[in-house]
PDB file of C-alpha atoms in Angstrom:
ATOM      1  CA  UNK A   1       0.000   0.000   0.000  1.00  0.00           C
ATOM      2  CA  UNK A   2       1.119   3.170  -1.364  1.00  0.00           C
ATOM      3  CA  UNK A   3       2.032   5.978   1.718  1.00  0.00           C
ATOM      4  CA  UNK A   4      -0.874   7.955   0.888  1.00  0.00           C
ATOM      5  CA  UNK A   5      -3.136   5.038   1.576  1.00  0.00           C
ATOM      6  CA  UNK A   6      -1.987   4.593   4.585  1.00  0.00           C
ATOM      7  CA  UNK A   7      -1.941   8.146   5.780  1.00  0.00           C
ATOM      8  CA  UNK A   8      -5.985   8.830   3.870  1.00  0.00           C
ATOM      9  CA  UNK A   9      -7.915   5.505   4.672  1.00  0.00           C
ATOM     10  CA  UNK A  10     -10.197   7.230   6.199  1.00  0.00           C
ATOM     11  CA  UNK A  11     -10.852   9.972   3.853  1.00  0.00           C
ATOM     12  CA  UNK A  12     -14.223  10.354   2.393  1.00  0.00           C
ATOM     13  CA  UNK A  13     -16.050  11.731  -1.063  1.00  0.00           C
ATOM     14  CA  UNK A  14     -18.224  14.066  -1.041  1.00  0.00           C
ATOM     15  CA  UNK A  15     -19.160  13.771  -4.905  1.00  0.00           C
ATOM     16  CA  UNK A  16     -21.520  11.190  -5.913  1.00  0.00           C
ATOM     17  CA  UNK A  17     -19.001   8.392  -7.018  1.00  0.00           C
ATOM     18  CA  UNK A  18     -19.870   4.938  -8.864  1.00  0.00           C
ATOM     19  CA  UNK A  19     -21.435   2.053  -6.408  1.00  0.00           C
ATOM     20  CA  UNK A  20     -21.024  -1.672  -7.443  1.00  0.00           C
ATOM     21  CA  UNK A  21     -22.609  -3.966  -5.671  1.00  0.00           C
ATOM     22  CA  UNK A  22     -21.449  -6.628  -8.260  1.00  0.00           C
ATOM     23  CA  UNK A  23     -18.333  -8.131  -9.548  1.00  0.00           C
ATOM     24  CA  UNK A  24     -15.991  -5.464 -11.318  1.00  0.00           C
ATOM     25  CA  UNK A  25     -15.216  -5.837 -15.058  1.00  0.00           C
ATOM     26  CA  UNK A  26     -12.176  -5.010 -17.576  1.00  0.00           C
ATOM     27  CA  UNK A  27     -14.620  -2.654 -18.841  1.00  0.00           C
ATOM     28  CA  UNK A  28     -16.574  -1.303 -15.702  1.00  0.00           C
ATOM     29  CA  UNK A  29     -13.008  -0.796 -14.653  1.00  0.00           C
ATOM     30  CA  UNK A  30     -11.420   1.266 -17.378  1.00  0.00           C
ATOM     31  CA  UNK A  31     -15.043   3.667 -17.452  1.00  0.00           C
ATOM     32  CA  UNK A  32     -14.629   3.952 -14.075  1.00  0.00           C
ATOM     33  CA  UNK A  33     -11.071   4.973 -13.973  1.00  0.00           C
ATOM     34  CA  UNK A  34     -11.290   7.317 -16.946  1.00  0.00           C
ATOM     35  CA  UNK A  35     -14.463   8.826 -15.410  1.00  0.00           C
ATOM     36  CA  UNK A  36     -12.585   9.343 -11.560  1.00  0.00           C
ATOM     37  CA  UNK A  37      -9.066  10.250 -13.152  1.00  0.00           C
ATOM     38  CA  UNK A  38     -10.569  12.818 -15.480  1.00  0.00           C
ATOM     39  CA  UNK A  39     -12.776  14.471 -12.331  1.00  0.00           C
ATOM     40  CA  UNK A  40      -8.854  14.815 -10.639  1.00  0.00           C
ATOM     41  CA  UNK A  41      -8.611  16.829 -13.335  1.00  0.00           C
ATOM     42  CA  UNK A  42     -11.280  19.171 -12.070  1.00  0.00           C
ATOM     43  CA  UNK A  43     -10.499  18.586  -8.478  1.00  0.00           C
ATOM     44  CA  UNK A  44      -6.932  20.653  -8.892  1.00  0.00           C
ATOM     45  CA  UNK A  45      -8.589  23.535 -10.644  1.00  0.00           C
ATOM     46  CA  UNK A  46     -11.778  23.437  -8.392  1.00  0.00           C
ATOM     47  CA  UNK A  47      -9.740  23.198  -5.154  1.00  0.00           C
ATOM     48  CA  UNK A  48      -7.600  26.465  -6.153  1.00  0.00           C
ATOM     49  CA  UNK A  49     -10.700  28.460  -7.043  1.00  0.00           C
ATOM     50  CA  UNK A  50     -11.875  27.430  -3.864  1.00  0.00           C
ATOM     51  CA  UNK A  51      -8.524  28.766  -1.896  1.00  0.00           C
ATOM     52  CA  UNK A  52      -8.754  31.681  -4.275  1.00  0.00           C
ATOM     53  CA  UNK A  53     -12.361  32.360  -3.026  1.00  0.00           C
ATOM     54  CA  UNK A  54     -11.348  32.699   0.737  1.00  0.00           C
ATOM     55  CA  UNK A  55      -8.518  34.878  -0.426  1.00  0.00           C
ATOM     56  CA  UNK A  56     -11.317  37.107  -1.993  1.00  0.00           C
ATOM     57  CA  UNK A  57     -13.446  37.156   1.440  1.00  0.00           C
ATOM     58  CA  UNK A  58     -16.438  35.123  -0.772  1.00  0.00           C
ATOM     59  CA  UNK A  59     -18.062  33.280   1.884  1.00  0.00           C
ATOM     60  CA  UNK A  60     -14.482  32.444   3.330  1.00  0.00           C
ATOM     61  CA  UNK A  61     -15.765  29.490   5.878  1.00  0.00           C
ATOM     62  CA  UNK A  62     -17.997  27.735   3.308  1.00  0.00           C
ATOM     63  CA  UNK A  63     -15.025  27.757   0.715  1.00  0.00           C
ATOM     64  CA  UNK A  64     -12.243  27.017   3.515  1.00  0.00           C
ATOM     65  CA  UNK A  65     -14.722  23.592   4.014  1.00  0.00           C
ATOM     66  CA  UNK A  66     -14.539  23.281   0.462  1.00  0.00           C
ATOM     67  CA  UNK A  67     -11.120  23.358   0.210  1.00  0.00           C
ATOM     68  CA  UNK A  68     -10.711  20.714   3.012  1.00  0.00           C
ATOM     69  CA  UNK A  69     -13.777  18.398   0.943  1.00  0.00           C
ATOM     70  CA  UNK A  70     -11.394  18.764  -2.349  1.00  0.00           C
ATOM     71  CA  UNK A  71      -8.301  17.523  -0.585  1.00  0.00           C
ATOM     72  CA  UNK A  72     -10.132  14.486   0.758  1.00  0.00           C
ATOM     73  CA  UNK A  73     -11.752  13.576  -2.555  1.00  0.00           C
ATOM     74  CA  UNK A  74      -8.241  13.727  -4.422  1.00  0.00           C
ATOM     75  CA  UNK A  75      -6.855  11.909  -2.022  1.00  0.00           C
ATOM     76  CA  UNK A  76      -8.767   8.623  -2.049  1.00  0.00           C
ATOM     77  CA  UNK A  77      -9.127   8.594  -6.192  1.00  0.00           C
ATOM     78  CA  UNK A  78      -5.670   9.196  -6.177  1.00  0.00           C
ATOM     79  CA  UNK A  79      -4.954   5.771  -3.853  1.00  0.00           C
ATOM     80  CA  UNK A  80      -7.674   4.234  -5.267  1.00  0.00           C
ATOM     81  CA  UNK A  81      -6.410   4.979  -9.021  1.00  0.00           C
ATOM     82  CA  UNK A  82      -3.228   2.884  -7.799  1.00  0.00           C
ATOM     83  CA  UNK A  83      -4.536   0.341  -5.247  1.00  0.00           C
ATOM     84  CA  UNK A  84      -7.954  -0.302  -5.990  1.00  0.00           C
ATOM     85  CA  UNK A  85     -10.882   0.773  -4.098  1.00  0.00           C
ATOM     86  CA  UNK A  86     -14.036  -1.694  -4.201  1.00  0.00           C
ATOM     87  CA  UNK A  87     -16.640   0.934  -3.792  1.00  0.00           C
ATOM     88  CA  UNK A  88     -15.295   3.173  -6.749  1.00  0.00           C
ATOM     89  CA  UNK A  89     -15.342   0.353  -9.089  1.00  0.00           C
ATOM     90  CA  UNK A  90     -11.396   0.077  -9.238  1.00  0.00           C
ATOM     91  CA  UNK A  91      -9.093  -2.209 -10.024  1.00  0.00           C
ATOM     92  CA  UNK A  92      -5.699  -1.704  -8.535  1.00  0.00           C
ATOM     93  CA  UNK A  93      -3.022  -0.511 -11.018  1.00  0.00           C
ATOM     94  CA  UNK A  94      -0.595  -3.068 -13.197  1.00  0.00           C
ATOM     95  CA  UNK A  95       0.742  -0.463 -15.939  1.00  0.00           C
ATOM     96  CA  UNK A  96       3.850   0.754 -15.106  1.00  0.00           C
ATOM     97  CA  UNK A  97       4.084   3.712 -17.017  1.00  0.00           C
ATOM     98  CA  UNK A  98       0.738   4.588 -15.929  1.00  0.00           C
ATOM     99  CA  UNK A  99       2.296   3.638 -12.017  1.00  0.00           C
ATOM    100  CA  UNK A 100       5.134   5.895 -12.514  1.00  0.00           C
ATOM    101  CA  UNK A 101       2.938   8.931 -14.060  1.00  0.00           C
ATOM    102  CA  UNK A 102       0.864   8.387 -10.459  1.00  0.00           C
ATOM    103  CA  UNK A 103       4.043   8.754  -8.893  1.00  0.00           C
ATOM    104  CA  UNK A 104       4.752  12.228 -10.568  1.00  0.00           C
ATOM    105  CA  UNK A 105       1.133  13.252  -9.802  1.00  0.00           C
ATOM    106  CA  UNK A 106       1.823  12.058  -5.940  1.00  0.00           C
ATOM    107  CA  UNK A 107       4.937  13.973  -5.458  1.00  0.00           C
ATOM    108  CA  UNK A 108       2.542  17.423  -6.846  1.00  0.00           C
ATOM    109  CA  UNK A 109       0.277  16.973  -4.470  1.00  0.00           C
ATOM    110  CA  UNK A 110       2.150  16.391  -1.752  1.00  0.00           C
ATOM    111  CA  UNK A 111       3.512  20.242  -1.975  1.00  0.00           C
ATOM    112  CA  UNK A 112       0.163  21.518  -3.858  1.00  0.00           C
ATOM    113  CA  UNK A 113      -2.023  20.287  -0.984  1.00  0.00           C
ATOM    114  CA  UNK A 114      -0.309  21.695   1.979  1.00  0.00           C
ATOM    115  CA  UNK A 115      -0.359  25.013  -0.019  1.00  0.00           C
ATOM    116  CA  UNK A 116      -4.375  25.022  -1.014  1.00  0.00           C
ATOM    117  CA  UNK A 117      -4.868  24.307   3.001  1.00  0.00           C
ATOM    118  CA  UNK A 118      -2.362  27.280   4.227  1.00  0.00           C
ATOM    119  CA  UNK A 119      -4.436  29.592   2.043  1.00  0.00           C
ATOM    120  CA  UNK A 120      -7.838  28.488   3.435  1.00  0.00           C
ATOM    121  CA  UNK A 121      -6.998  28.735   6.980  1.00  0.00           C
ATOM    122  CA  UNK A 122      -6.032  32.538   5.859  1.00  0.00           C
ATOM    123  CA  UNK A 123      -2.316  32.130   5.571  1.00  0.00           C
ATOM    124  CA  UNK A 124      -1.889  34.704   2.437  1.00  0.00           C
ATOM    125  CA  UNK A 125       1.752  34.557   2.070  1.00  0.00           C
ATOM    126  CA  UNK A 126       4.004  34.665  -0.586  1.00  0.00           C
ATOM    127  CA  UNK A 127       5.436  30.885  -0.370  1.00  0.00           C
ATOM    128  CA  UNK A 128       2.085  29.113  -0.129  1.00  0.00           C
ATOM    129  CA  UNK A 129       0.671  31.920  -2.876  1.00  0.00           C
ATOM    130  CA  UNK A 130       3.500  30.916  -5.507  1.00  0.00           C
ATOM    131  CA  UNK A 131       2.882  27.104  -4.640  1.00  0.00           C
ATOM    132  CA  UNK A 132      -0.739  27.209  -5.245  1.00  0.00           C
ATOM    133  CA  UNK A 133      -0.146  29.320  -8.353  1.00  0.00           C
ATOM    134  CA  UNK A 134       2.464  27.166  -9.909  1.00  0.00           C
ATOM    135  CA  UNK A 135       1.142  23.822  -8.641  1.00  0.00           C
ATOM    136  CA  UNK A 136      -2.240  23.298  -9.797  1.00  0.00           C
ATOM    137  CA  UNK A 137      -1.210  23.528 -13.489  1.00  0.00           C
ATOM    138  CA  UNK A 138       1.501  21.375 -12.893  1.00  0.00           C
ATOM    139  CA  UNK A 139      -0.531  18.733 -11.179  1.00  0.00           C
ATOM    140  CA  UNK A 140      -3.803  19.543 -13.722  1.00  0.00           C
ATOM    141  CA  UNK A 141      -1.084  18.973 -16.704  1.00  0.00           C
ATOM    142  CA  UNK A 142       0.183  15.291 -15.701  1.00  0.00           C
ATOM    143  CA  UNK A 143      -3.266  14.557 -14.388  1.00  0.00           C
ATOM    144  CA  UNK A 144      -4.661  15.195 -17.846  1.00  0.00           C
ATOM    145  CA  UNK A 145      -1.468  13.111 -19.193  1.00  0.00           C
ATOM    146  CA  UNK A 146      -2.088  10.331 -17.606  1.00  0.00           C
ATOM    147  CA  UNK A 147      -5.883  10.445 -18.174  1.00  0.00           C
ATOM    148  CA  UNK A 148      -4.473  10.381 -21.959  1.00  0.00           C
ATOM    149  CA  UNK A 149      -2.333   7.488 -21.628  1.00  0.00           C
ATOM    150  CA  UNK A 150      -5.083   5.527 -19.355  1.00  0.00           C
ATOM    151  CA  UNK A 151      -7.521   5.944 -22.524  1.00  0.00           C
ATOM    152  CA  UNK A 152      -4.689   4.300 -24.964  1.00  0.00           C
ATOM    153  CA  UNK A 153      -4.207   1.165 -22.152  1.00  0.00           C
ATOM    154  CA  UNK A 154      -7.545   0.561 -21.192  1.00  0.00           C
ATOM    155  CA  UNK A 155      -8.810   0.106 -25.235  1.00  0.00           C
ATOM    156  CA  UNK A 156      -9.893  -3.294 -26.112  1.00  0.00           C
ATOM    157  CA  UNK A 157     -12.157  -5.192 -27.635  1.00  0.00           C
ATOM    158  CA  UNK A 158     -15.085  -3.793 -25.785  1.00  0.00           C
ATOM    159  CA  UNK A 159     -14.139  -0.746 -24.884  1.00  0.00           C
ATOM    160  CA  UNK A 160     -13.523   1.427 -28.395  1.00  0.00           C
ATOM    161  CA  UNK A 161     -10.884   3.947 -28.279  1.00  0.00           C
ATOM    162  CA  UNK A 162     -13.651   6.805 -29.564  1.00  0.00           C
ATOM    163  CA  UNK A 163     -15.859   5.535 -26.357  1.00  0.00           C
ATOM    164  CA  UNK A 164     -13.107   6.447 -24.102  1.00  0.00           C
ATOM    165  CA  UNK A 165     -11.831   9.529 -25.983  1.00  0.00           C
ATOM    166  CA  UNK A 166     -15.714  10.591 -25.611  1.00  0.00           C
ATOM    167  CA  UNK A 167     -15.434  10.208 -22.142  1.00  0.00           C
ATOM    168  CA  UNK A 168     -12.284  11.750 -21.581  1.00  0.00           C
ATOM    169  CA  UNK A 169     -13.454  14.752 -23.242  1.00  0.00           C
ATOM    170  CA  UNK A 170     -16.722  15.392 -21.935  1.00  0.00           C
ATOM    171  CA  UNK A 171     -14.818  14.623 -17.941  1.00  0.00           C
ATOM    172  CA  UNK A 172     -12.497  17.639 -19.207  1.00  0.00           C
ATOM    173  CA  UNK A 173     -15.378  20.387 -19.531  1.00  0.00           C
ATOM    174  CA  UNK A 174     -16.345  19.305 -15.846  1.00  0.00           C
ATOM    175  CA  UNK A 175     -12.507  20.750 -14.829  1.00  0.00           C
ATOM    176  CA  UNK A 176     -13.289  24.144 -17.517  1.00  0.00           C
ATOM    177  CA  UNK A 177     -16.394  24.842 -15.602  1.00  0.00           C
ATOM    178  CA  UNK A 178     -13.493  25.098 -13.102  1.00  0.00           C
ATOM    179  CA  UNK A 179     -10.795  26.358 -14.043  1.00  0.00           C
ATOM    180  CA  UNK A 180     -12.317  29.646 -15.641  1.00  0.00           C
ATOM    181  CA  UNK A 181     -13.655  31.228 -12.291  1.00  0.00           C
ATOM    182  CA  UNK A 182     -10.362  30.154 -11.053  1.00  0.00           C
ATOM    183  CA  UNK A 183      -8.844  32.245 -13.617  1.00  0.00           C
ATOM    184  CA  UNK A 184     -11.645  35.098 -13.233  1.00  0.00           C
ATOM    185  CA  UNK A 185     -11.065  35.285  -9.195  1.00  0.00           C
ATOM    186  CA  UNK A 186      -7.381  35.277  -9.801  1.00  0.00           C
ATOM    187  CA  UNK A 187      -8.266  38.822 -11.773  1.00  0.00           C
ATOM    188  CA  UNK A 188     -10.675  39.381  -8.836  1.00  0.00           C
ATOM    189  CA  UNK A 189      -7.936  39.156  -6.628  1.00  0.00           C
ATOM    190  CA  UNK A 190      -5.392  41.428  -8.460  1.00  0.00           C
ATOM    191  CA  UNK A 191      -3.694  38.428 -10.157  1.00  0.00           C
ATOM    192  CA  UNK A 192      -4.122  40.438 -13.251  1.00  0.00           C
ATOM    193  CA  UNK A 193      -1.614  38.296 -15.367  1.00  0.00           C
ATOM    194  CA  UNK A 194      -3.434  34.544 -14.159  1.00  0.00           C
ATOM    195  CA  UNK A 195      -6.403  36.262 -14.694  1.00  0.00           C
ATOM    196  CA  UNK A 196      -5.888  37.644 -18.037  1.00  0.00           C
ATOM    197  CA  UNK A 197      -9.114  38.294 -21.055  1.00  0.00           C
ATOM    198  CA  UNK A 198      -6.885  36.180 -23.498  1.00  0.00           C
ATOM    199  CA  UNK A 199      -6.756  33.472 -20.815  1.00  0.00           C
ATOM    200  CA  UNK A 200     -10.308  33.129 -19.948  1.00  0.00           C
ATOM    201  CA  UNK A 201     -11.055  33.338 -23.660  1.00  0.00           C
ATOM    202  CA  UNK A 202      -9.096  30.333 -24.271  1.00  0.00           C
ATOM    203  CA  UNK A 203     -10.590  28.271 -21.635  1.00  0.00           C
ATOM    204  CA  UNK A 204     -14.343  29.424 -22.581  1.00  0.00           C
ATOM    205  CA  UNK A 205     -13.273  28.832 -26.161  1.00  0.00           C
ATOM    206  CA  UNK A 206     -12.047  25.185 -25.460  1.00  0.00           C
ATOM    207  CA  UNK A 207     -15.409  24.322 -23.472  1.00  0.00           C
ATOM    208  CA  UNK A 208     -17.350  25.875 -26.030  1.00  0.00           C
ATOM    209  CA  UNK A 209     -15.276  23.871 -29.299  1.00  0.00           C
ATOM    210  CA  UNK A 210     -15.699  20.551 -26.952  1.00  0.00           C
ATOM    211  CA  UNK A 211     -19.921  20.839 -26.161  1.00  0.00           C
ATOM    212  CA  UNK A 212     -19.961  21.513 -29.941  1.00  0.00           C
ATOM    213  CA  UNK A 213     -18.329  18.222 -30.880  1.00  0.00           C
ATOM    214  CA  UNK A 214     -19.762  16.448 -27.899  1.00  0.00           C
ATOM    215  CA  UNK A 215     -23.301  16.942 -29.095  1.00  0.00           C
ATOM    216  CA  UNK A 216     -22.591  15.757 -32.618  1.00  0.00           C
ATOM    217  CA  UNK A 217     -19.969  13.512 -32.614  1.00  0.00           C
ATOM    218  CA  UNK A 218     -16.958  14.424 -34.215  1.00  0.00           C
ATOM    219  CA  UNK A 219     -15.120  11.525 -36.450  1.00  0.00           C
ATOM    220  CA  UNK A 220     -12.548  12.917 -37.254  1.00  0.00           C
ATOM    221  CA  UNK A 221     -11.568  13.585 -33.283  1.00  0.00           C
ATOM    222  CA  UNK A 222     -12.586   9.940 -32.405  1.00  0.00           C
ATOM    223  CA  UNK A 223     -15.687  11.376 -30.486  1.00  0.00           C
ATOM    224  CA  UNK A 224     -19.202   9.612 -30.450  1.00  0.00           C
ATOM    225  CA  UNK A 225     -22.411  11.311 -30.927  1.00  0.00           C
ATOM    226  CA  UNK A 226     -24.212  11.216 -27.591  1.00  0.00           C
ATOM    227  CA  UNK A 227     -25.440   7.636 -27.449  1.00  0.00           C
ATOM    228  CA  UNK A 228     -28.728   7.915 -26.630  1.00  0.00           C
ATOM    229  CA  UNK A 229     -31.503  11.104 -25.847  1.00  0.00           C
ATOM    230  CA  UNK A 230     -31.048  11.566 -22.696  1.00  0.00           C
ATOM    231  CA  UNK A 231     -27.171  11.883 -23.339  1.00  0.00           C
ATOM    232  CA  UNK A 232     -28.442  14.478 -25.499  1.00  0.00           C
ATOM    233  CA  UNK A 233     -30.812  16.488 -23.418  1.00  0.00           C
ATOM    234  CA  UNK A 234     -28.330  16.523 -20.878  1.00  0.00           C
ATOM    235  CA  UNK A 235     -26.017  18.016 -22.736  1.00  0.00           C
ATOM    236  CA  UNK A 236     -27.895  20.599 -23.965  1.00  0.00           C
ATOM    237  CA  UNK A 237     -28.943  21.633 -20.314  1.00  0.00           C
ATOM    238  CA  UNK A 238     -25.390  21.550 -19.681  1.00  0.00           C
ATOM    239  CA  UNK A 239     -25.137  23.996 -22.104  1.00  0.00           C
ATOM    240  CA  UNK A 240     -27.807  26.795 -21.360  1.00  0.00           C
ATOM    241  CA  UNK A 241     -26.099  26.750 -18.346  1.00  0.00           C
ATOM    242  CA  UNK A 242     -22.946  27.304 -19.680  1.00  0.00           C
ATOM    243  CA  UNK A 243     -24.140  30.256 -21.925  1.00  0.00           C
ATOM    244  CA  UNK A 244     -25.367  31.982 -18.890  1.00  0.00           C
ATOM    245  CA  UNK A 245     -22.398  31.539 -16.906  1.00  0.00           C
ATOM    246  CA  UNK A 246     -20.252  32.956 -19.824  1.00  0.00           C
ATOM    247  CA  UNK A 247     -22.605  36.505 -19.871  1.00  0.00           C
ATOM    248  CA  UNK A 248     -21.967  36.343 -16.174  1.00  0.00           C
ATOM    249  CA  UNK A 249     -18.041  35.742 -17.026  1.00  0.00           C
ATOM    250  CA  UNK A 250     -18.377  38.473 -19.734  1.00  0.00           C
ATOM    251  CA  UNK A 251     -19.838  41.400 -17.385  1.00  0.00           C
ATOM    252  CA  UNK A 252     -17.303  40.731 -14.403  1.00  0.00           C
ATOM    253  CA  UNK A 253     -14.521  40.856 -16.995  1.00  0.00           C
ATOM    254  CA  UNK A 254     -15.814  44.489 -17.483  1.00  0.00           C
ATOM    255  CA  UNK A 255     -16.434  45.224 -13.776  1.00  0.00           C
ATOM    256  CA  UNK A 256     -13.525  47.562 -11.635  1.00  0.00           C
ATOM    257  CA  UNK A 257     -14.854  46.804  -8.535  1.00  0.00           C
ATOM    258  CA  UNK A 258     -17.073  43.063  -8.376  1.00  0.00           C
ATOM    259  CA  UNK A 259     -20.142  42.937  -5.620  1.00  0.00           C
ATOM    260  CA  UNK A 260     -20.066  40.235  -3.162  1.00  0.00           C
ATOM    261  CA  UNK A 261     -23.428  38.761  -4.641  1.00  0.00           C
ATOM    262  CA  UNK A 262     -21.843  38.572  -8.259  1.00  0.00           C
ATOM    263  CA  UNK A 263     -18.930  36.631  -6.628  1.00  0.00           C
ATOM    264  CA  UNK A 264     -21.313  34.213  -5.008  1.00  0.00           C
ATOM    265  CA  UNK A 265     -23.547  33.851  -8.411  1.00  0.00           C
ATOM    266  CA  UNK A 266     -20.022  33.342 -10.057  1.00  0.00           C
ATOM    267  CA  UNK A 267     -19.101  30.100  -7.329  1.00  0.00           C
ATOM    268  CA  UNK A 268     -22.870  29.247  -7.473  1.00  0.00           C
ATOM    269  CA  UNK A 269     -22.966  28.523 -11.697  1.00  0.00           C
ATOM    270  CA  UNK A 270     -20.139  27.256 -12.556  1.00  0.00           C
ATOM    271  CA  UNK A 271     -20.611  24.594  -9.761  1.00  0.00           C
ATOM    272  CA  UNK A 272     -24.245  23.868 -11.408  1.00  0.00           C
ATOM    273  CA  UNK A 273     -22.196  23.719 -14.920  1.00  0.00           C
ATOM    274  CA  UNK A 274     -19.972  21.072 -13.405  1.00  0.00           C
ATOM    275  CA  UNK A 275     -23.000  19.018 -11.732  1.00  0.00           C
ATOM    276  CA  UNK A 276     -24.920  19.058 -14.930  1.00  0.00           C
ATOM    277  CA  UNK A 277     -21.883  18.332 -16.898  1.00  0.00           C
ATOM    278  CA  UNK A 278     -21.080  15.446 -14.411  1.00  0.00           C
ATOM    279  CA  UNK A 279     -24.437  14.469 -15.064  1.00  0.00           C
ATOM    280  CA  UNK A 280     -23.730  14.225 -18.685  1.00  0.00           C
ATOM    281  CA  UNK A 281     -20.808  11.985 -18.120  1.00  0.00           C
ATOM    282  CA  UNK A 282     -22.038   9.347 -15.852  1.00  0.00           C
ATOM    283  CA  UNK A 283     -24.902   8.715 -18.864  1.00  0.00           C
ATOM    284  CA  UNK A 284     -21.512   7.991 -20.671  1.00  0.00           C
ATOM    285  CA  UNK A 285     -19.784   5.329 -18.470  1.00  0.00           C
ATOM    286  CA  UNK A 286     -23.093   3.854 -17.035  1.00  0.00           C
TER     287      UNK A 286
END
């Protein structure tokens, strides 16, 4: 057992994660892991939006708890994503690339962590600051390599290399949803530079290229049309949400000073963007 496991066996989710009460597959397996390593993706950009938030006084205790509900979900996927966990619907880990990439992702988050925590009990200092700043993109980045490489091991007979692109992909926009009010607080915050037009543009531009292919299938990008109607519906619902969170992006982008309230409506939709998104997924890997 890996030293994470043994320092987190008690740690908890607090998303809604897969339940098997039967006997887990090859391919219940690889959905499973492509679905939880792709929501570690989010987990590093929702976790320093939540840090961010306390830094910005937005409901500081409610996004401190946040912060501390993040680091507890990371931590057990992460053991689970090399040791198995039962309840998830994991398998333990046999790849040894993929073994060693978990190893790179481990030795992240054990200085990313600590930081995200510091800044959520109010420690605002430089140190922690840079960590959390450099960090999460660093740990977001191998995350989404080894997501990558997961998709390429876990293809087989019954498990098509578009199915699992599809899934990787439409996991991804649940860590957008995330990662753009990360980058808006940063501006919120003074970060000017991590919180930069041409920034947010790219990440809204990148959800917004994704949903498009997403809800027609894209061939030439090895992604499936939504499989069924209610893959569809969700998706679109997904996406009028989306559209109204990017006005709401749009007007704080031209706001000096932000109100409190706009803040909160800020946290408030791209969370419901992320639910509905999740939504979308687990209609993928069910």
């Amino acid at each position: 057992m890996s030293v994470l496991a043994t320092a987190f066996a008690m740690s908890f989710l607090v998303w809604p994660t897969p339940g098997h009460s039967g006997q887990i597959t090859a391919e219940s397996n690889a959905r499973d892991r492509m679905n939880l390593a792709g929501r570690e993706r989010m987990l590093t950009q929702q976790l320093t939006r939540n840090a961010c938030f306390v830094m910005a006084g937005v409901a500081p205790d409610r996004f401190a708890q946040r912060t501390q509900e993040n680091v507890e979900d990371f931590n057990r996927v992460l053991v689970g994503l090399r040791d198995g966990d039962a309840e998830l619907g994991l398998l333990p880990e046999t790849d040894p690339g993929v073994l060693a990439a978990l190893d790179d992702i481990e030795a992240l988050w054990e200085q990313f962590r600590p930081a995200a925590q510091q800044i959520s009990a109010g420690d605002f200092h430089t140190i922690p600051m840079e960590q959390l700043v450099s960090l999460n993109m660093a740990t977001l980045k191998q995350m989404h390599e080894t997501v990558m490489a997961m998709a390429d091991i876990y293809t087989n007979d019954n498990m098509s290399p578009d199915l699992l692109k599809t899934v990787a992909v439409a996991g991804r926009q649940r860590m957008l949803s995330q990662k753009v009010s990360k980058e808006v607080c940063f501006k919120i915050i003074g970060l000017d530079g991590l919180g930069a037009s041409d920034l947010v543009e790219a990440t809204i531009q990148d959800f917004d290229d994704a949903m498009a292919r997403l809800m027609t299938g894209s061939e030439a990008d090895g992604i499936l049309p939504p499989p069924n109607e209610a893959t569809l519906a969700q998706l679109q619902v997904t996406n009028a949400t989306w559209q109204e969170f990017k006005q709401l992006v749009a007007d704080i982008q031209g706001e000096a000073e932000v109100p409190a309230e706009t803040k909160i409506r800020l946290s408030n939709l791209s969370d419901q963007v992320l639910k509905e998104m999740n939504a979308a997924v687990q209609l993928y890997v069910q």
